[in-house]
Short mmCIF file of C-alpha atoms in Angstrom, two decimals:
data_model
loop_
_atom_site.label_atom_id
_atom_site.label_comp_id
_atom_site.label_asym_id
_atom_site.label_seq_id
_atom_site.Cartn_x
_atom_site.Cartn_y
_atom_site.Cartn_z
CA MET A 1 0.00 0.00 0.00
CA ALA A 2 2.75 2.41 0.89
CA SER A 3 4.60 1.69 -2.34
CA GLU A 4 1.42 2.33 -4.32
CA LYS A 5 1.01 5.72 -2.67
CA LYS A 6 4.59 6.50 -3.36
CA GLU A 7 4.09 5.78 -7.07
CA LYS A 8 0.88 7.69 -7.29
CA TYR A 9 2.25 10.73 -5.51
CA PRO A 10 5.93 10.62 -6.43
CA SER A 11 7.32 14.00 -5.53
CA THR A 12 4.16 15.99 -5.68
CA PHE A 13 4.03 16.26 -1.93
CA THR A 14 7.50 17.66 -1.39
CA ILE A 15 5.97 21.09 -0.97
CA ASP A 16 8.05 22.71 -3.67
CA ASN A 17 5.23 23.49 -6.05
CA PHE A 18 2.66 25.21 -3.93
CA SER A 19 1.64 28.60 -2.64
CA SER A 20 -0.77 30.11 -0.18
CA THR A 21 -2.42 28.27 2.65
CA ALA A 22 -3.50 25.33 0.55
CA THR A 23 -0.19 23.98 -0.27
CA LEU A 24 0.64 21.14 1.99
CA THR A 25 -2.55 19.84 3.43
CA ASN A 26 -2.88 16.97 1.04
CA ASN A 27 0.01 15.33 2.83
CA ASP A 28 -2.17 15.46 5.87
CA GLN A 29 -4.53 12.95 4.41
CA ILE A 30 -2.09 11.00 2.27
CA LYS A 31 0.88 10.10 4.39
CA VAL A 32 4.23 11.21 3.10
CA PRO A 33 6.21 8.48 1.32
CA ILE A 34 7.80 6.79 4.28
CA GLY A 35 7.86 3.17 3.26
CA LEU A 36 6.35 0.37 5.30
CA PRO A 37 6.29 0.74 9.08
CA GLU A 38 9.25 -1.08 10.59
CA LYS A 39 8.98 -3.58 13.39
CA VAL A 40 11.28 -2.23 16.04
CA GLU A 41 11.78 -4.07 19.28
CA ALA A 42 13.67 -1.27 21.02
CA THR A 43 11.91 0.42 23.90
CA ASP A 44 12.75 3.90 22.64
CA TYR A 45 11.45 4.37 19.12
CA ASN A 46 12.60 7.54 17.39
CA PRO A 47 10.28 8.28 14.40
CA TYR A 48 12.95 10.37 12.65
CA GLU A 49 15.32 7.40 12.44
CA HIS A 50 12.75 5.38 10.48
CA ARG A 51 11.64 7.94 7.90
CA ASN A 52 12.61 6.89 4.41
CA LEU A 53 11.83 10.06 2.45
CA VAL A 54 12.49 10.53 -1.26
CA HIS A 55 12.95 14.30 -0.86
CA PRO A 56 13.56 15.17 2.81
CA ASN A 57 13.42 18.80 3.84
CA SER A 58 16.24 20.65 5.54
CA PHE A 59 15.74 23.28 8.24
CA SER A 60 15.72 26.11 5.71
CA GLY A 61 13.45 24.22 3.30
CA ALA A 62 10.88 23.45 5.99
CA LEU A 63 11.08 27.05 7.23
CA ILE A 64 10.40 28.45 3.76
CA HIS A 65 7.49 26.09 3.17
CA LEU A 66 5.93 26.88 6.54
CA LEU A 67 6.24 30.62 5.89
CA LYS A 68 4.77 30.23 2.41
CA SER A 69 1.82 28.26 3.75
CA SER A 70 1.09 30.83 6.48
CA LEU A 71 1.37 34.05 4.49
CA GLY A 72 -1.75 34.05 2.35
CA THR A 73 -4.50 36.49 1.46
CA GLY A 74 -5.71 36.49 5.07
CA ILE A 75 -3.02 39.03 5.92
CA LEU A 76 -4.99 41.62 3.92
CA ALA A 77 -7.88 41.23 6.39
CA ILE A 78 -5.81 41.80 9.54
CA PRO A 79 -6.28 45.62 9.59
CA ARG A 80 -10.03 45.01 9.76
CA ALA A 81 -9.44 42.82 12.81
CA PHE A 82 -7.64 45.75 14.47
CA LYS A 83 -10.61 47.94 13.59
CA SER A 84 -12.92 45.51 15.42
CA ALA A 85 -10.76 45.38 18.56
CA GLY A 86 -8.96 48.72 18.66
CA LEU A 87 -5.31 49.61 18.17
CA LEU A 88 -3.96 48.59 21.58
CA VAL A 89 -6.11 45.48 22.00
CA GLY A 90 -5.34 44.46 18.45
CA LEU A 91 -1.60 44.83 19.02
CA PHE A 92 -1.43 42.64 22.11
CA GLY A 93 -4.29 40.40 21.02
CA THR A 94 -2.58 39.43 17.75
CA ILE A 95 0.62 38.57 19.60
CA ILE A 96 -1.29 36.49 22.17
CA ILE A 97 -3.26 34.62 19.49
CA GLY A 98 0.00 34.04 17.59
CA LEU A 99 1.58 32.54 20.72
CA LEU A 100 -1.54 30.42 21.27
CA CYS A 101 -1.49 29.11 17.69
CA THR A 102 2.22 28.32 18.03
CA HIS A 103 1.59 26.44 21.27
CA THR A 104 -1.28 24.34 19.88
CA ILE A 105 0.88 23.42 16.88
CA HIS A 106 3.64 22.45 19.30
CA ILE A 107 1.38 20.17 21.34
CA LEU A 108 -0.04 18.58 18.17
CA VAL A 109 3.44 17.73 16.86
CA ARG A 110 4.58 16.53 20.28
CA ALA A 111 1.49 14.33 20.60
CA SER A 112 2.05 12.95 17.10
CA HIS A 113 5.63 12.00 18.02
CA LYS A 114 4.41 10.19 21.13
CA VAL A 115 1.75 8.30 19.21
CA CYS A 116 4.28 7.39 16.48
CA ALA A 117 6.65 6.03 19.11
CA LYS A 118 3.89 4.01 20.76
CA SER A 119 2.59 2.62 17.45
CA LYS A 120 6.05 2.19 15.85
CA LEU A 121 5.23 4.46 12.91
CA PRO A 122 7.65 6.90 11.23
CA SER A 123 5.09 9.69 10.76
CA LEU A 124 1.39 10.50 10.88
CA GLY A 125 -0.79 13.25 9.47
CA PHE A 126 -3.27 15.32 11.46
CA ALA A 127 -6.26 13.03 10.98
CA ASP A 128 -4.16 9.89 11.50
CA THR A 129 -2.69 11.34 14.69
CA ALA A 130 -6.20 11.90 16.04
CA GLU A 131 -7.16 8.32 15.14
CA GLU A 132 -4.06 6.76 16.72
CA ALA A 133 -4.38 8.92 19.86
CA PHE A 134 -7.88 7.57 20.45
CA ARG A 135 -6.96 4.02 19.39
CA THR A 136 -4.05 3.80 21.85
CA GLY A 137 -5.66 5.96 24.53
CA PRO A 138 -7.97 5.09 27.43
CA LYS A 139 -10.15 2.05 26.72
CA PRO A 140 -13.49 3.93 26.78
CA LEU A 141 -12.23 6.20 23.97
CA ARG A 142 -10.81 3.53 21.67
CA PRO A 143 -14.08 2.77 19.84
CA TRP A 144 -14.14 6.45 18.84
CA SER A 145 -10.83 6.32 16.96
CA ARG A 146 -12.39 6.04 13.51
CA PHE A 147 -14.82 8.82 14.33
CA ALA A 148 -11.92 11.05 15.40
CA LYS A 149 -10.16 10.56 12.06
CA ASN A 150 -13.35 11.12 10.08
CA PHE A 151 -14.15 14.24 12.09
CA VAL A 152 -10.75 15.81 11.40
CA GLU A 153 -10.84 14.86 7.72
CA ILE A 154 -14.36 16.21 7.22
CA ALA A 155 -13.49 19.39 9.11
CA LEU A 156 -10.42 19.87 6.91
CA VAL A 157 -12.49 19.34 3.77
CA LEU A 158 -15.15 21.81 4.87
CA THR A 159 -12.46 24.28 5.92
CA TYR A 160 -10.95 24.34 2.47
CA TYR A 161 -14.26 24.40 0.61
CA CYS A 162 -15.37 27.36 2.72
CA GLY A 163 -11.91 28.90 2.32
CA ASN A 164 -12.37 28.62 -1.43
CA ALA A 165 -15.69 30.44 -1.09
CA VAL A 166 -13.84 33.25 0.69
CA TYR A 167 -11.38 33.27 -2.22
CA ILE A 168 -14.21 33.76 -4.72
CA VAL A 169 -15.50 36.70 -2.68
CA PHE A 170 -11.95 38.10 -2.60
CA ILE A 171 -11.84 37.90 -6.40
CA THR A 172 -15.21 39.53 -7.01
CA VAL A 173 -14.61 42.28 -4.44
CA SER A 174 -11.39 43.22 -6.23
CA MET A 175 -13.06 43.00 -9.65
CA THR A 176 -15.93 45.23 -8.52
CA LYS A 177 -13.47 47.78 -7.13
CA LEU A 178 -11.48 47.76 -10.37
CA PHE A 179 -14.28 47.91 -12.93
CA SER A 180 -16.60 50.28 -11.07
CA TYR A 181 -14.18 53.18 -11.55
CA TYR A 182 -14.44 52.95 -15.35
CA PHE A 183 -17.98 51.54 -15.48
CA PRO A 184 -19.97 52.85 -12.48
CA GLU A 185 -22.94 50.58 -13.26
CA THR A 186 -20.79 47.54 -12.36
CA ALA A 187 -20.62 48.64 -8.71
CA THR A 188 -23.58 46.33 -8.02
CA TRP A 189 -22.41 43.47 -10.22
CA ASP A 190 -20.90 41.39 -7.43
CA GLN A 191 -23.09 38.35 -8.11
CA TYR A 192 -22.65 38.71 -11.87
CA PHE A 193 -18.89 38.62 -11.46
CA LYS A 194 -19.24 35.35 -9.54
CA LEU A 195 -21.13 33.88 -12.49
CA MET A 196 -18.54 35.23 -14.93
CA ILE A 197 -15.65 33.46 -13.21
CA LEU A 198 -17.63 30.24 -12.64
CA ILE A 199 -16.95 28.73 -16.08
CA PRO A 200 -13.18 29.55 -16.06
CA LEU A 201 -12.95 28.07 -12.57
CA ILE A 202 -14.74 24.87 -13.64
CA ILE A 203 -12.37 24.50 -16.61
CA CYS A 204 -9.19 25.19 -14.62
CA CYS A 205 -10.26 22.89 -11.78
CA GLN A 206 -10.34 19.95 -14.21
CA VAL A 207 -6.53 19.86 -13.95
CA ARG A 208 -5.81 16.66 -12.00
CA GLU A 209 -2.02 16.54 -11.71
CA LEU A 210 -0.29 18.79 -9.20
CA LYS A 211 2.73 19.22 -11.46
CA HIS A 212 0.46 20.88 -14.04
CA LEU A 213 -0.54 23.45 -11.42
CA VAL A 214 3.03 24.69 -11.00
CA PRO A 215 2.66 27.54 -13.55
CA PHE A 216 -0.51 28.65 -11.76
CA SER A 217 1.35 28.67 -8.46
CA PHE A 218 4.21 30.72 -9.90
CA LEU A 219 1.81 33.26 -11.41
CA ALA A 220 -0.19 33.51 -8.19
CA ASN A 221 2.96 34.08 -6.14
CA THR A 222 4.18 36.78 -8.51
CA MET A 223 0.86 38.63 -8.47
CA MET A 224 0.66 38.46 -4.67
CA VAL A 225 4.13 39.96 -4.30
CA VAL A 226 3.16 42.81 -6.63
CA ALA A 227 -0.13 43.47 -4.83
CA PHE A 228 1.42 43.23 -1.38
CA GLY A 229 4.31 45.56 -2.25
CA ILE A 230 2.06 48.29 -3.66
CA THR A 231 -0.35 47.95 -0.72
CA LEU A 232 2.51 48.50 1.73
CA TYR A 233 3.49 51.63 -0.21
CA TYR A 234 -0.01 53.06 0.23
CA ILE A 235 -0.13 52.12 3.92
CA PHE A 236 3.08 53.95 4.77
CA TYR A 237 2.61 56.87 2.37
CA ASP A 238 1.85 60.01 4.44
CA ILE A 239 1.24 57.88 7.52
CA GLY A 240 3.04 60.54 9.56
CA GLN A 241 0.08 62.89 9.11
CA VAL A 242 -2.23 60.54 11.06
CA GLN A 243 -2.83 61.45 14.70
CA LEU A 244 -2.74 58.67 17.28
CA ALA A 245 -5.53 60.40 19.19
CA ASP A 246 -7.84 59.77 16.24
CA ARG A 247 -7.57 56.00 16.62
CA LYS A 248 -9.46 53.92 19.18
CA MET A 249 -7.34 51.90 21.58
CA PHE A 250 -10.27 49.63 22.52
CA ASN A 251 -13.38 49.33 20.37
CA GLY A 252 -15.73 47.53 22.75
CA TRP A 253 -16.25 43.94 23.80
CA GLU A 254 -18.61 43.20 20.93
CA GLY A 255 -15.70 43.50 18.50
CA ILE A 256 -13.56 40.85 20.23
CA PRO A 257 -15.24 37.76 18.64
CA SER A 258 -14.77 39.21 15.14
CA PHE A 259 -11.17 40.11 15.94
CA PHE A 260 -10.44 36.65 17.29
CA SER A 261 -12.04 34.86 14.31
CA THR A 262 -10.32 37.04 11.70
CA VAL A 263 -6.84 36.68 13.20
CA LEU A 264 -7.36 32.95 13.61
CA PHE A 265 -8.48 32.64 9.98
CA ALA A 266 -5.49 34.61 8.72
CA MET A 267 -2.79 33.11 10.93
CA GLU A 268 -3.83 29.53 11.62
CA GLY A 269 -2.41 26.92 9.26
CA ILE A 270 -2.90 23.80 11.36
CA GLY A 271 -3.60 21.58 8.35
CA THR A 272 -0.22 22.28 6.80
CA ILE A 273 1.89 21.59 9.88
CA MET A 274 2.16 17.81 9.97
CA PRO A 275 3.09 17.46 6.28
CA VAL A 276 5.97 19.91 6.79
CA GLU A 277 7.12 18.16 9.94
CA ASN A 278 6.76 14.74 8.32
CA SER A 279 9.03 15.86 5.48
CA MET A 280 12.00 16.28 7.85
CA VAL A 281 14.48 13.60 8.87
CA GLU A 282 16.21 15.70 11.54
CA PRO A 283 14.43 16.62 14.81
CA ARG A 284 14.66 20.37 14.25
CA PHE A 285 11.00 21.27 13.85
CA LEU A 286 10.39 21.98 17.54
CA GLY A 287 12.75 23.57 20.03
CA CYS A 288 14.55 26.87 20.01
CA PRO A 289 15.56 27.82 17.46
CA GLY A 290 13.35 25.38 15.58
CA VAL A 291 11.43 25.60 12.34
CA LEU A 292 8.11 26.23 14.10
CA ASN A 293 9.31 28.98 16.45
CA SER A 294 11.33 30.69 13.71
CA ALA A 295 8.47 30.69 11.19
CA MET A 296 5.79 31.76 13.65
CA SER A 297 7.99 34.58 14.98
CA VAL A 298 8.14 36.02 11.46
CA VAL A 299 4.42 35.43 10.86
CA VAL A 300 3.31 37.01 14.14
CA CYS A 301 5.57 40.05 13.70
CA LEU A 302 4.46 40.60 10.09
CA TYR A 303 0.74 40.16 10.80
CA THR A 304 0.94 42.44 13.83
CA ALA A 305 2.76 45.13 11.87
CA ILE A 306 0.37 45.03 8.90
CA GLY A 307 -2.68 45.05 11.16
CA PHE A 308 -1.36 47.86 13.33
CA PHE A 309 -0.22 50.19 10.57
CA GLY A 310 -3.14 49.32 8.27
CA TYR A 311 -5.70 50.33 10.88
CA TYR A 312 -3.54 53.24 12.05
CA LYS A 313 -3.54 54.62 8.49
CA TYR A 314 -7.23 54.16 7.60
CA GLY A 315 -8.95 54.09 10.99
CA GLU A 316 -12.69 53.43 11.04
CA SER A 317 -12.81 53.45 7.24
CA THR A 318 -10.72 50.26 7.12
CA GLU A 319 -12.40 47.76 4.80
CA ALA A 320 -12.75 43.96 5.04
CA THR A 321 -9.64 43.70 2.88
CA ILE A 322 -7.15 46.55 3.02
CA THR A 323 -6.88 46.70 -0.77
CA ARG A 324 -10.41 48.19 -0.91
CA ASN A 325 -9.06 51.28 0.85
CA LEU A 326 -6.73 52.06 -2.03
CA PRO A 327 -7.77 54.93 -4.35
CA SER A 328 -9.58 53.56 -7.40
CA SER A 329 -8.44 56.47 -9.58
CA GLU A 330 -4.73 55.63 -9.39
CA ILE A 331 -3.10 53.15 -11.76
CA ALA A 332 -0.98 51.58 -9.00
CA ALA A 333 -4.11 50.81 -6.96
CA GLN A 334 -5.81 49.37 -10.04
CA ILE A 335 -2.80 47.11 -10.54
CA VAL A 336 -3.31 45.87 -6.97
CA GLN A 337 -6.96 44.98 -7.64
CA ALA A 338 -6.08 43.18 -10.87
CA SER A 339 -3.14 41.38 -9.22
CA ILE A 340 -5.25 40.24 -6.28
CA SER A 341 -7.94 38.90 -8.61
CA ILE A 342 -5.41 36.96 -10.69
CA ALA A 343 -3.45 35.69 -7.69
CA VAL A 344 -6.49 34.43 -5.80
CA PHE A 345 -8.04 32.93 -8.96
CA PHE A 346 -4.98 30.77 -9.63
CA THR A 347 -4.53 29.95 -5.95
CA PHE A 348 -8.11 28.63 -5.97
CA MET A 349 -7.05 25.54 -7.93
CA LEU A 350 -4.40 24.68 -5.35
CA GLN A 351 -6.85 25.14 -2.50
CA PHE A 352 -9.45 23.11 -4.39
CA TYR A 353 -7.09 20.17 -4.99
CA VAL A 354 -6.84 19.32 -1.30
CA PRO A 355 -10.51 18.70 -0.37
CA LEU A 356 -11.27 17.31 -3.84
CA ASP A 357 -8.57 14.66 -3.44
CA ILE A 358 -9.93 13.63 -0.04
CA THR A 359 -13.51 13.54 -1.36
CA TRP A 360 -12.58 11.52 -4.46
CA ASN A 361 -10.54 8.97 -2.50
CA ARG A 362 -13.54 8.34 -0.28
CA ILE A 363 -16.03 7.67 -3.09
CA LYS A 364 -14.04 6.31 -6.04
CA HIS A 365 -14.18 2.68 -4.88
CA ARG A 366 -17.98 2.82 -5.23
CA ILE A 367 -17.79 3.87 -8.88
CA PRO A 368 -16.96 1.47 -11.76
CA GLU A 369 -13.45 2.13 -13.03
CA ASN A 370 -14.63 2.76 -16.60
CA ARG A 371 -16.68 5.69 -15.26
CA HIS A 372 -13.93 7.29 -13.19
CA ASN A 373 -13.12 9.93 -15.80
CA ILE A 374 -16.65 11.25 -16.31
CA SER A 375 -17.31 10.94 -12.57
CA GLN A 376 -14.28 13.13 -11.80
CA ILE A 377 -15.44 15.73 -14.31
CA LEU A 378 -18.93 15.82 -12.81
CA LEU A 379 -17.61 15.84 -9.23
CA ARG A 380 -15.21 18.71 -9.90
CA THR A 381 -17.87 20.68 -11.74
CA GLY A 382 -20.44 20.12 -9.02
CA LEU A 383 -18.09 21.08 -6.21
CA VAL A 384 -16.99 24.30 -7.94
CA ILE A 385 -20.67 25.20 -8.37
CA PHE A 386 -21.27 24.32 -4.69
CA VAL A 387 -18.39 26.52 -3.51
CA THR A 388 -19.54 29.36 -5.77
CA GLY A 389 -23.01 28.97 -4.28
CA ILE A 390 -21.56 29.46 -0.79
CA ALA A 391 -19.78 32.58 -2.01
CA ALA A 392 -22.97 33.86 -3.66
CA ALA A 393 -24.91 33.31 -0.43
CA GLY A 394 -22.29 35.40 1.35
CA GLY A 395 -22.78 38.21 -1.17
CA GLU A 396 -20.26 40.97 -0.55
CA HIS A 397 -19.91 40.03 3.11
CA LEU A 398 -16.25 39.07 2.90
CA GLY A 399 -15.60 39.96 6.52
CA VAL A 400 -18.53 37.86 7.69
CA LEU A 401 -17.37 34.81 5.72
CA ILE A 402 -13.88 35.17 7.16
CA ASP A 403 -15.35 35.41 10.66
CA LEU A 404 -17.49 32.29 10.14
CA VAL A 405 -14.66 30.17 8.74
CA GLY A 406 -12.30 31.32 11.49
CA ALA A 407 -14.87 30.85 14.25
CA ILE A 408 -16.20 27.45 13.20
CA PHE A 409 -13.33 25.62 11.57
CA PHE A 410 -10.07 27.12 12.81
CA SER A 411 -11.29 27.34 16.41
CA THR A 412 -12.12 23.64 16.20
CA LEU A 413 -9.14 22.33 14.23
CA GLY A 414 -6.54 24.82 15.41
CA LEU A 415 -7.34 24.97 19.11
CA PHE A 416 -9.89 22.42 20.36
CA VAL A 417 -8.64 19.26 18.62
CA PRO A 418 -4.89 19.63 19.45
CA ALA A 419 -5.70 20.34 23.11
CA LEU A 420 -8.00 17.28 23.27
CA ILE A 421 -5.37 15.09 21.61
CA GLU A 422 -2.74 16.16 24.17
CA ILE A 423 -5.10 15.30 27.05
CA ILE A 424 -5.64 11.81 25.62
CA VAL A 425 -1.98 11.14 24.75
CA ASP A 426 -0.77 12.21 28.23
CA TRP A 427 -3.57 10.33 30.01
CA ASP A 428 -1.39 7.48 31.30
CA GLU A 429 1.78 9.40 32.17
CA GLY A 430 -0.09 12.31 33.76
CA TRP A 431 -0.42 16.00 33.01
CA GLY A 432 2.41 17.36 35.13
CA ARG A 433 2.59 18.95 38.57
CA PHE A 434 -0.84 20.01 39.82
CA GLN A 435 -2.28 18.67 36.53
CA TRP A 436 -1.21 21.91 34.88
CA ARG A 437 -1.31 20.58 31.32
CA LEU A 438 -4.84 19.30 31.82
CA ILE A 439 -5.96 22.67 33.20
CA LYS A 440 -4.20 24.50 30.36
CA ASP A 441 -5.77 22.29 27.68
CA VAL A 442 -9.24 22.65 29.18
CA LEU A 443 -8.78 26.44 29.10
CA ILE A 444 -7.73 26.27 25.43
CA MET A 445 -10.76 24.12 24.61
CA THR A 446 -12.99 26.56 26.47
CA LEU A 447 -11.51 29.45 24.48
CA ALA A 448 -12.11 27.50 21.26
CA VAL A 449 -15.77 26.97 22.18
CA PHE A 450 -16.07 30.67 23.04
CA GLY A 451 -14.58 31.62 19.69
CA LEU A 452 -16.86 29.20 17.85
CA VAL A 453 -20.09 30.32 19.54
CA SER A 454 -19.48 34.06 19.85
CA GLY A 455 -17.77 34.42 16.47
CA SER A 456 -20.57 32.56 14.68
CA TYR A 457 -23.24 34.51 16.56
CA TYR A 458 -21.86 37.96 15.73
CA ALA A 459 -21.11 36.95 12.15
CA ALA A 460 -24.71 35.78 11.75
CA LEU A 461 -25.95 39.10 13.15
CA GLU A 462 -23.85 41.00 10.61
CA MET A 463 -25.37 39.03 7.73
CA LYS A 464 -28.91 40.15 8.60
#
């Protein structure tokens, strides 16, 4: 079985060909090519010593891939999060959420290592880690192991389908901003633009091989760099004329759920973590300085800076995506809108590949092999229409969609599940002095539930 997977996915999961937050998650569901699990009699099993990788990642390679997977279009929504919370709360809140995300990633990787050692496996993905944690955990929980894997897989699939819907809204918001300057009547064409890009998306999403998506990835990366560079120019241009007294330090408690959900959506990349870690043969992912701490330090600093200065520059007029604050009459700003539209459009295919692959692998055995081709075409077409339907239902409410995805999916996958897995994995050995790890994990799970309920509630109110 392992050799079959290795043939089917030769080097496509080495993380070299991707961009944005979609890049690595497929490794989460399809284990990296590690060969057959080895039967090791030694008491101390080190997973790194038994990884037989075709293209292992070095420290720098893993760092670059983790940075690339974390720095997506969500960064353009961070100034809006600061608007919801206030300048001072946003500053410290983003740092705290960044530290929290880093910690939950740490405990997920640590738990995966423990489960691998117990089960004598070189590496496991996110969903497989959840399954093995339950399977080798306390006896009452063992019958739930399959459910745990299915839950994580389904949550990942829904996360990326909904993330793709956010991408479509990103595209149409930028298109509306661009075209409405020259053709004012198109200012209300948001839904029409969704229909216009539907056919091109259906055609492009018929691409089945990851290697054929490489040009799309390169183009998307190039366009994002252009858009991001020009946006930074506008943020810092004449920023000295802004008075600090004109900005709110705290914008009320009702803005906290939206702030929390938006930052979580932008910063959390829990689905990409295990594939990156599994691609390493040296134990340098955790620790200080490790890949995780190094990458998240850059991510947290960059997101905090963009959020702080973006809101500081535009104040209460800050839009759901900072690019909407740019002047429509200037060519440079129009280039940003066009670049964002192109970048997100071609990133869509990469994001779409991940949940589509999981969905197809779950249903293909029920379909006669001679109908696989037409079934794939129909499945891809139907799912693109489904995702576009979600985007259409969201209308122009980009901020609300971001809040919902962050509140429901990233609170669950990024915070609740890793904390629960650590509780189960450490069940036998204990949770430390005064049960501090248990108390800490319960607090994280409580925060996740708070984010899920309050974020969803306020997002639903905004949609009315």
